[in-house]
Amino acid sequence: GAPIGHVMPITRARVPVVRTKIRSVGVDVVFGQRNGIAAANWTRDRVASDEYEGMYLGNRPPRLPLLCRVLKAFLKQNDANDVSKGGLGSHALTVAIVGYLAHAGPRVSQAELSSR
């Protein structure tokens, strides 16, 4: 299995949480919440939809994973990625980006741009 780093309980959280690293990636594990699988499925569906839209419009790269990576790096750089300190977590960030992309509207294909 993957090497797991030091496991640290987050005592300030409203729900039981432990923080660790798996292969140098920080992970928070929440206990006692029943909506984790539904949240993971929701995220997977949004990424799949974004990938399909990109392929439909001429093999464009999906926007959601790229925006998530860039904004997660920005939050980490500014120490705003720790929910226990009032920052924005991965799921909340993903929901915000999905909302933005829905508001921004669908991508325009190269053919549509050429015909304008």
Short mmCIF file of N, CA and C in Angstrom, two decimals:
data_model
loop_
_atom_site.label_atom_id
_atom_site.label_comp_id
_atom_site.label_asym_id
_atom_site.label_seq_id
_atom_site.Cartn_x
_atom_site.Cartn_y
_atom_site.Cartn_z
N GLY A 1 0.80 -1.19 0.00
CA GLY A 1 0.00 0.00 0.00
C GLY A 1 0.85 1.26 0.00
N ALA A 2 0.17 2.36 -0.06
CA ALA A 2 0.83 3.67 -0.08
C ALA A 2 1.36 4.01 1.31
N PRO A 3 2.55 4.60 1.38
CA PRO A 3 3.07 5.01 2.69
C PRO A 3 2.23 6.14 3.28
N ILE A 4 1.82 5.95 4.53
CA ILE A 4 1.00 6.94 5.22
C ILE A 4 1.88 7.64 6.25
N GLY A 5 1.83 8.97 6.25
CA GLY A 5 2.62 9.75 7.19
C GLY A 5 1.99 9.81 8.56
N HIS A 6 2.50 10.67 9.37
CA HIS A 6 2.01 10.88 10.73
C HIS A 6 0.53 11.26 10.70
N VAL A 7 -0.27 10.63 11.53
CA VAL A 7 -1.71 10.90 11.61
C VAL A 7 -1.94 11.85 12.79
N MET A 8 -2.57 13.00 12.50
CA MET A 8 -2.78 14.01 13.53
C MET A 8 -4.27 14.32 13.65
N PRO A 9 -4.85 14.22 14.84
CA PRO A 9 -6.26 14.59 15.00
C PRO A 9 -6.43 16.11 14.93
N ILE A 10 -7.51 16.55 14.31
CA ILE A 10 -7.84 17.98 14.24
C ILE A 10 -8.87 18.23 15.33
N THR A 11 -8.43 18.76 16.43
CA THR A 11 -9.32 18.90 17.60
C THR A 11 -10.25 20.09 17.50
N ARG A 12 -9.98 21.05 16.62
CA ARG A 12 -10.83 22.24 16.48
C ARG A 12 -12.05 22.00 15.59
N ALA A 13 -12.10 20.85 14.91
CA ALA A 13 -13.17 20.58 13.95
C ALA A 13 -14.49 20.26 14.66
N ARG A 14 -15.59 20.55 13.96
CA ARG A 14 -16.92 20.24 14.49
C ARG A 14 -17.24 18.76 14.40
N VAL A 15 -16.58 18.05 13.49
CA VAL A 15 -16.76 16.62 13.32
C VAL A 15 -15.39 15.96 13.49
N PRO A 16 -15.34 14.67 13.83
CA PRO A 16 -14.04 14.02 14.00
C PRO A 16 -13.23 13.98 12.69
N VAL A 17 -12.02 14.52 12.74
CA VAL A 17 -11.15 14.59 11.55
C VAL A 17 -9.74 14.23 11.97
N VAL A 18 -9.07 13.47 11.10
CA VAL A 18 -7.64 13.26 11.26
C VAL A 18 -6.96 13.70 9.97
N ARG A 19 -5.76 14.21 10.10
CA ARG A 19 -5.00 14.70 8.95
C ARG A 19 -3.74 13.86 8.82
N THR A 20 -3.43 13.48 7.57
CA THR A 20 -2.23 12.70 7.29
C THR A 20 -1.75 13.03 5.88
N LYS A 21 -0.68 12.39 5.49
CA LYS A 21 -0.19 12.50 4.11
C LYS A 21 -0.08 11.10 3.54
N ILE A 22 -0.52 10.97 2.31
CA ILE A 22 -0.39 9.72 1.58
C ILE A 22 0.38 10.06 0.30
N ARG A 23 1.58 9.52 0.18
CA ARG A 23 2.46 9.83 -0.97
C ARG A 23 2.62 11.32 -1.14
N SER A 24 2.89 12.02 -0.10
CA SER A 24 3.15 13.47 -0.05
C SER A 24 1.92 14.34 -0.34
N VAL A 25 0.75 13.75 -0.43
CA VAL A 25 -0.48 14.51 -0.64
C VAL A 25 -1.21 14.61 0.69
N GLY A 26 -1.51 15.82 1.12
CA GLY A 26 -2.25 16.03 2.37
C GLY A 26 -3.68 15.54 2.25
N VAL A 27 -4.12 14.79 3.25
CA VAL A 27 -5.46 14.21 3.23
C VAL A 27 -6.11 14.43 4.59
N ASP A 28 -7.35 14.89 4.59
CA ASP A 28 -8.16 14.96 5.80
C ASP A 28 -9.19 13.85 5.71
N VAL A 29 -9.27 13.04 6.76
CA VAL A 29 -10.25 11.95 6.80
C VAL A 29 -11.30 12.33 7.84
N VAL A 30 -12.56 12.40 7.40
CA VAL A 30 -13.67 12.80 8.26
C VAL A 30 -14.44 11.55 8.65
N PHE A 31 -14.78 11.44 9.91
CA PHE A 31 -15.54 10.29 10.42
C PHE A 31 -16.95 10.72 10.78
N GLY A 32 -17.89 9.79 10.62
CA GLY A 32 -19.25 10.02 11.06
C GLY A 32 -20.10 10.84 10.10
N GLN A 33 -19.62 11.09 8.91
CA GLN A 33 -20.41 11.82 7.91
C GLN A 33 -20.88 10.84 6.85
N ARG A 34 -22.15 10.87 6.54
CA ARG A 34 -22.72 9.89 5.62
C ARG A 34 -22.73 10.37 4.17
N ASN A 35 -22.39 11.62 3.92
CA ASN A 35 -22.50 12.16 2.57
C ASN A 35 -21.19 12.15 1.79
N GLY A 36 -20.14 11.53 2.31
CA GLY A 36 -18.85 11.53 1.64
C GLY A 36 -18.86 10.84 0.29
N ILE A 37 -19.51 9.68 0.22
CA ILE A 37 -19.57 8.94 -1.04
C ILE A 37 -20.40 9.71 -2.06
N ALA A 38 -21.50 10.30 -1.62
CA ALA A 38 -22.34 11.10 -2.53
C ALA A 38 -21.56 12.30 -3.06
N ALA A 39 -20.76 12.93 -2.20
CA ALA A 39 -19.95 14.08 -2.63
C ALA A 39 -18.89 13.64 -3.64
N ALA A 40 -18.26 12.50 -3.40
CA ALA A 40 -17.26 11.98 -4.34
C ALA A 40 -17.90 11.64 -5.68
N ASN A 41 -19.07 11.03 -5.66
CA ASN A 41 -19.79 10.71 -6.90
C ASN A 41 -20.18 11.98 -7.65
N TRP A 42 -20.64 12.99 -6.93
CA TRP A 42 -21.01 14.26 -7.54
C TRP A 42 -19.81 14.88 -8.26
N THR A 43 -18.66 14.87 -7.58
CA THR A 43 -17.44 15.44 -8.17
C THR A 43 -17.03 14.64 -9.41
N ARG A 44 -17.04 13.31 -9.30
CA ARG A 44 -16.68 12.46 -10.44
C ARG A 44 -17.59 12.75 -11.64
N ASP A 45 -18.89 12.90 -11.40
CA ASP A 45 -19.85 13.18 -12.48
C ASP A 45 -19.57 14.53 -13.13
N ARG A 46 -19.20 15.54 -12.33
CA ARG A 46 -18.91 16.86 -12.89
C ARG A 46 -17.65 16.83 -13.76
N VAL A 47 -16.64 16.09 -13.30
CA VAL A 47 -15.39 15.97 -14.08
C VAL A 47 -15.67 15.22 -15.39
N ALA A 48 -16.45 14.14 -15.33
CA ALA A 48 -16.79 13.38 -16.53
C ALA A 48 -17.56 14.24 -17.52
N SER A 49 -18.49 15.04 -17.03
CA SER A 49 -19.26 15.93 -17.89
C SER A 49 -18.37 16.96 -18.56
N ASP A 50 -17.43 17.51 -17.81
CA ASP A 50 -16.50 18.49 -18.34
C ASP A 50 -15.59 17.86 -19.40
N GLU A 51 -15.14 16.62 -19.18
CA GLU A 51 -14.30 15.91 -20.15
C GLU A 51 -15.09 15.65 -21.43
N TYR A 52 -16.36 15.23 -21.30
CA TYR A 52 -17.19 14.95 -22.47
C TYR A 52 -17.39 16.23 -23.28
N GLU A 53 -17.67 17.34 -22.60
CA GLU A 53 -17.86 18.61 -23.29
C GLU A 53 -16.60 18.99 -24.07
N GLY A 54 -15.43 18.78 -23.46
CA GLY A 54 -14.16 19.10 -24.13
C GLY A 54 -13.94 18.25 -25.37
N MET A 55 -14.26 16.95 -25.30
CA MET A 55 -14.11 16.08 -26.46
C MET A 55 -15.09 16.47 -27.56
N TYR A 56 -16.31 16.81 -27.18
CA TYR A 56 -17.35 17.19 -28.15
C TYR A 56 -16.95 18.44 -28.92
N LEU A 57 -16.21 19.32 -28.26
CA LEU A 57 -15.83 20.58 -28.91
C LEU A 57 -14.42 20.53 -29.50
N GLY A 58 -13.95 19.37 -29.85
CA GLY A 58 -12.68 19.28 -30.55
C GLY A 58 -11.50 18.96 -29.66
N ASN A 59 -11.65 17.96 -28.81
CA ASN A 59 -10.56 17.50 -27.95
C ASN A 59 -9.91 18.61 -27.13
N ARG A 60 -10.72 19.44 -26.54
CA ARG A 60 -10.22 20.47 -25.63
C ARG A 60 -9.97 19.86 -24.26
N PRO A 61 -8.96 20.33 -23.57
CA PRO A 61 -8.73 19.79 -22.22
C PRO A 61 -9.87 20.21 -21.29
N PRO A 62 -10.20 19.35 -20.33
CA PRO A 62 -11.26 19.72 -19.38
C PRO A 62 -10.84 20.91 -18.54
N ARG A 63 -11.81 21.78 -18.24
CA ARG A 63 -11.51 22.99 -17.47
C ARG A 63 -11.50 22.75 -15.98
N LEU A 64 -12.38 21.89 -15.50
CA LEU A 64 -12.56 21.73 -14.06
C LEU A 64 -11.29 21.26 -13.34
N PRO A 65 -10.64 20.17 -13.77
CA PRO A 65 -9.43 19.75 -13.03
C PRO A 65 -8.32 20.79 -13.04
N LEU A 66 -8.14 21.47 -14.17
CA LEU A 66 -7.09 22.49 -14.26
C LEU A 66 -7.39 23.66 -13.32
N LEU A 67 -8.61 24.15 -13.35
CA LEU A 67 -8.97 25.25 -12.45
C LEU A 67 -8.84 24.84 -10.99
N CYS A 68 -9.24 23.62 -10.68
CA CYS A 68 -9.10 23.13 -9.29
C CYS A 68 -7.64 23.11 -8.87
N ARG A 69 -6.76 22.58 -9.73
CA ARG A 69 -5.33 22.52 -9.38
C ARG A 69 -4.73 23.91 -9.19
N VAL A 70 -5.03 24.81 -10.10
CA VAL A 70 -4.47 26.16 -10.03
C VAL A 70 -4.97 26.89 -8.78
N LEU A 71 -6.28 26.82 -8.53
CA LEU A 71 -6.83 27.53 -7.37
C LEU A 71 -6.44 26.88 -6.05
N LYS A 72 -6.29 25.54 -6.04
CA LYS A 72 -5.80 24.88 -4.82
C LYS A 72 -4.38 25.33 -4.51
N ALA A 73 -3.55 25.44 -5.55
CA ALA A 73 -2.17 25.92 -5.34
C ALA A 73 -2.18 27.36 -4.83
N PHE A 74 -3.06 28.19 -5.39
CA PHE A 74 -3.17 29.58 -4.94
C PHE A 74 -3.59 29.65 -3.48
N LEU A 75 -4.60 28.85 -3.10
CA LEU A 75 -5.06 28.83 -1.71
C LEU A 75 -3.95 28.35 -0.78
N LYS A 76 -3.23 27.30 -1.19
CA LYS A 76 -2.15 26.78 -0.35
C LYS A 76 -1.05 27.82 -0.18
N GLN A 77 -0.70 28.49 -1.26
CA GLN A 77 0.35 29.52 -1.24
C GLN A 77 -0.03 30.66 -0.29
N ASN A 78 -1.31 30.94 -0.16
CA ASN A 78 -1.79 32.03 0.68
C ASN A 78 -2.34 31.54 2.02
N ASP A 79 -2.03 30.29 2.36
CA ASP A 79 -2.45 29.67 3.62
C ASP A 79 -3.96 29.79 3.84
N ALA A 80 -4.72 29.58 2.77
CA ALA A 80 -6.18 29.68 2.84
C ALA A 80 -6.84 28.37 2.46
N ASN A 81 -6.11 27.26 2.60
CA ASN A 81 -6.64 25.96 2.18
C ASN A 81 -6.99 25.05 3.35
N ASP A 82 -6.87 25.55 4.56
CA ASP A 82 -7.12 24.73 5.75
C ASP A 82 -8.48 25.08 6.34
N VAL A 83 -9.44 24.17 6.18
CA VAL A 83 -10.81 24.41 6.65
C VAL A 83 -10.84 24.65 8.16
N SER A 84 -9.98 23.94 8.89
CA SER A 84 -9.99 24.10 10.35
C SER A 84 -9.51 25.48 10.78
N LYS A 85 -8.91 26.24 9.85
CA LYS A 85 -8.47 27.60 10.15
C LYS A 85 -9.31 28.63 9.38
N GLY A 86 -10.46 28.21 8.88
CA GLY A 86 -11.35 29.12 8.16
C GLY A 86 -11.10 29.19 6.67
N GLY A 87 -10.26 28.31 6.14
CA GLY A 87 -9.96 28.31 4.71
C GLY A 87 -10.99 27.53 3.91
N LEU A 88 -10.70 27.37 2.64
CA LEU A 88 -11.61 26.71 1.70
C LEU A 88 -11.09 25.32 1.40
N GLY A 89 -11.90 24.30 1.63
CA GLY A 89 -11.52 22.92 1.36
C GLY A 89 -11.74 22.55 -0.09
N SER A 90 -11.27 21.37 -0.45
CA SER A 90 -11.35 20.90 -1.84
C SER A 90 -12.77 20.81 -2.36
N HIS A 91 -13.67 20.24 -1.55
CA HIS A 91 -15.04 20.08 -2.04
C HIS A 91 -15.72 21.45 -2.23
N ALA A 92 -15.56 22.34 -1.28
CA ALA A 92 -16.16 23.68 -1.42
C ALA A 92 -15.58 24.40 -2.63
N LEU A 93 -14.28 24.26 -2.84
CA LEU A 93 -13.65 24.89 -4.00
C LEU A 93 -14.22 24.31 -5.29
N THR A 94 -14.37 22.99 -5.34
CA THR A 94 -14.92 22.35 -6.54
C THR A 94 -16.34 22.82 -6.80
N VAL A 95 -17.16 22.90 -5.76
CA VAL A 95 -18.54 23.38 -5.92
C VAL A 95 -18.54 24.81 -6.46
N ALA A 96 -17.67 25.66 -5.94
CA ALA A 96 -17.59 27.05 -6.40
C ALA A 96 -17.17 27.11 -7.87
N ILE A 97 -16.21 26.30 -8.27
CA ILE A 97 -15.75 26.31 -9.66
C ILE A 97 -16.83 25.78 -10.59
N VAL A 98 -17.53 24.71 -10.19
CA VAL A 98 -18.63 24.19 -11.00
C VAL A 98 -19.70 25.27 -11.17
N GLY A 99 -20.01 25.98 -10.09
CA GLY A 99 -20.98 27.08 -10.18
C GLY A 99 -20.52 28.17 -11.13
N TYR A 100 -19.24 28.51 -11.05
CA TYR A 100 -18.70 29.54 -11.96
C TYR A 100 -18.80 29.08 -13.41
N LEU A 101 -18.39 27.84 -13.67
CA LEU A 101 -18.42 27.34 -15.05
C LEU A 101 -19.84 27.28 -15.58
N ALA A 102 -20.81 26.93 -14.72
CA ALA A 102 -22.22 26.91 -15.15
C ALA A 102 -22.68 28.32 -15.48
N HIS A 103 -22.25 29.29 -14.68
CA HIS A 103 -22.62 30.69 -14.92
C HIS A 103 -21.94 31.24 -16.17
N ALA A 104 -20.68 30.82 -16.40
CA ALA A 104 -19.91 31.31 -17.55
C ALA A 104 -20.48 30.77 -18.86
N GLY A 105 -21.22 29.67 -18.80
CA GLY A 105 -21.83 29.11 -19.99
C GLY A 105 -20.93 28.10 -20.66
N PRO A 106 -21.47 27.42 -21.68
CA PRO A 106 -20.70 26.38 -22.36
C PRO A 106 -19.55 26.97 -23.17
N ARG A 107 -18.57 26.14 -23.40
CA ARG A 107 -17.45 26.57 -24.24
C ARG A 107 -17.94 26.73 -25.67
N VAL A 108 -17.24 27.53 -26.40
CA VAL A 108 -17.56 27.74 -27.82
C VAL A 108 -16.54 26.96 -28.63
N SER A 109 -17.02 26.21 -29.61
CA SER A 109 -16.10 25.41 -30.44
C SER A 109 -15.37 26.32 -31.42
N GLN A 110 -14.25 25.83 -31.93
CA GLN A 110 -13.46 26.58 -32.91
C GLN A 110 -14.29 26.86 -34.16
N ALA A 111 -15.11 25.88 -34.58
CA ALA A 111 -15.95 26.05 -35.77
C ALA A 111 -16.95 27.19 -35.55
N GLU A 112 -17.52 27.27 -34.35
CA GLU A 112 -18.47 28.35 -34.06
C GLU A 112 -17.78 29.71 -34.08
N LEU A 113 -16.55 29.76 -33.57
CA LEU A 113 -15.81 31.02 -33.58
C LEU A 113 -15.49 31.45 -35.02
N SER A 114 -15.12 30.48 -35.85
CA SER A 114 -14.76 30.77 -37.25
C SER A 114 -15.94 31.27 -38.04
N SER A 115 -17.14 30.80 -37.71
CA SER A 115 -18.33 31.18 -38.48
C SER A 115 -18.89 32.54 -38.09
N ARG A 116 -18.35 33.14 -37.04
CA ARG A 116 -18.89 34.43 -36.57
C ARG A 116 -18.33 35.58 -37.35
#
